[in-house]
Amino acid sequence: MKFRTIKGTKDILPDEIAGWQHVESVVRRVMHDFNYREIRTPAFEQTGLFARSIGELTDIVSKEMYTFLDRSEESLTLRPEGTAATLRAYIQNNLGEQSPLTKVYYIGPMFRQERPQAGRLRQFHQFGAEALGASSPLLDVETMVLPLEIYKQLGIDRFALKINSVGCEKCRPAYKQLLQTELRKVFSQLSPDSQARVEQNPLRVLDSKNEKDRELTNNMPLMSEHFCEKCALHFASVRSLLEALSIAYEVDGRLVRGLDYYTKTAFEITSTALGSQDALAGGGRYDLLIEELGGKSTPGVGFAAGIERLLMVLSKLGKSKQTRATPILYFIGLDEPARIWAFLKANELRRQDICAEVDYLGRSVKSQMREANRQQAHYVIVVGEQELKTKAAKLKNMRTGEETSISLDDIKIPS
Ligand code: HAM
């Protein structure tokens, strides 16, 4: 075999597509019910958009982006996530002027050059939503409810919601300094990744997955102990709204997430059915980002969820959809004129939204019948010289074996 898929990418084959389409249709239905409208942005953007929004020092920007120079020497990047591009589109198209609150969702492929493993791909798919224009905690909670509702409608009930607040431009700087002072005391014992973060992004050190790092930072001060009044109030509102909705959650004071744009709320949904790559969805508020990208000062909040990981959970729970499309009617042609007639007739029926199929391979009657069976056709009509002359044939129900006489000029499929 000469050409193969690139490491970390996957074909989604026809046998798997029912699961994807099912997830997508539930996503679209729930998004519609919550009044989010779909947005589709290009798969690649100017590199600066992602560097600026996600943060130069994040893993995504510093080591995972697919960045290249195009023929006019412009630096472009395959989108590693959907938020930055959505905000770019919001600013560029003045969506904020059409209405004070814009609620949009997206479904599509994202690209990150990570080390591939189960649940971690280089081209993966996300669905996500962004609510732009309001700072109300109602929307923080709405963007948590959206994925949870989608999971529930897909039949998943085993997940954990972790929430935190990373503060705002008012209270975070002082806390950051305080944390840095503590981190510098144990600097030499921290992992190299965490050492690199102490000066630029100390909050991320708390979120380190390294056991030793976690031990060293165990008793360090948390953002929640240093909130300004507004952040404290906002976080308390988010919590009480979740409680009012009877949504179980856990406060994780160390949750920071791997993107730098968050202010106030950050959250993650994990599944107990997944292994180490257990994050099903993540999101949070980013009240400074739109302005940072050149728009008017506008608050925003959103989430994104991995589709491959969701499908893994569904499969582990035995909830995968595996139905395949099957033809309603399969024509079996006994000779060449009958095959041509069937081809033309099938085209006519397809225009009436009947999935009709014919033989294209000049197969024997026996193997056409075998093919109709393999494709699980609901009905079969055998056509030859005699049938074409009399315009009469038999419609065979493949489930029951029952045959009924029909006119070839007026084929009706029993409903
Ligand atoms: P994220 O946490 O980077 O957030 O990604 C969200 C979800 O995408 C993850 O929880 C995971 O399910 C999936 N995912 C991420 N990387 C991979 C990968 N390499 N392979 C498979 N699945 C993956 C964001 O992308 C933010 N834009 C979320 C957001 C929206 N925040 C505010 N609005």
Coordinates of C-alpha atoms in Angstrom, one line a residue, residues 167-172 223-224 226-234 264:
G167 CA -10.3 35.3 38.5
C168 CA -10.2 38.4 36.4
E169 CA -7.7 41.2 35.5
K170 CA -8.5 42.9 38.8
C171 CA -7.8 40.1 41.2
R172 CA -5.6 37.7 39.3
M223 CA -7.3 31.7 43.3
S224 CA -10.6 31.2 45.1
H226 CA -8.1 35.8 46.6
F227 CA -11.2 36.6 44.4
C228 CA -12.2 40.3 44.1
E229 CA -15.8 40.9 45.1
K230 CA -17.2 40.5 41.5
C231 CA -15.4 37.2 40.9
A232 CA -16.6 35.9 44.2
L233 CA -20.1 36.8 43.5
H234 CA -20.0 35.5 39.9
K264 CA -13.6 33.8 35.9

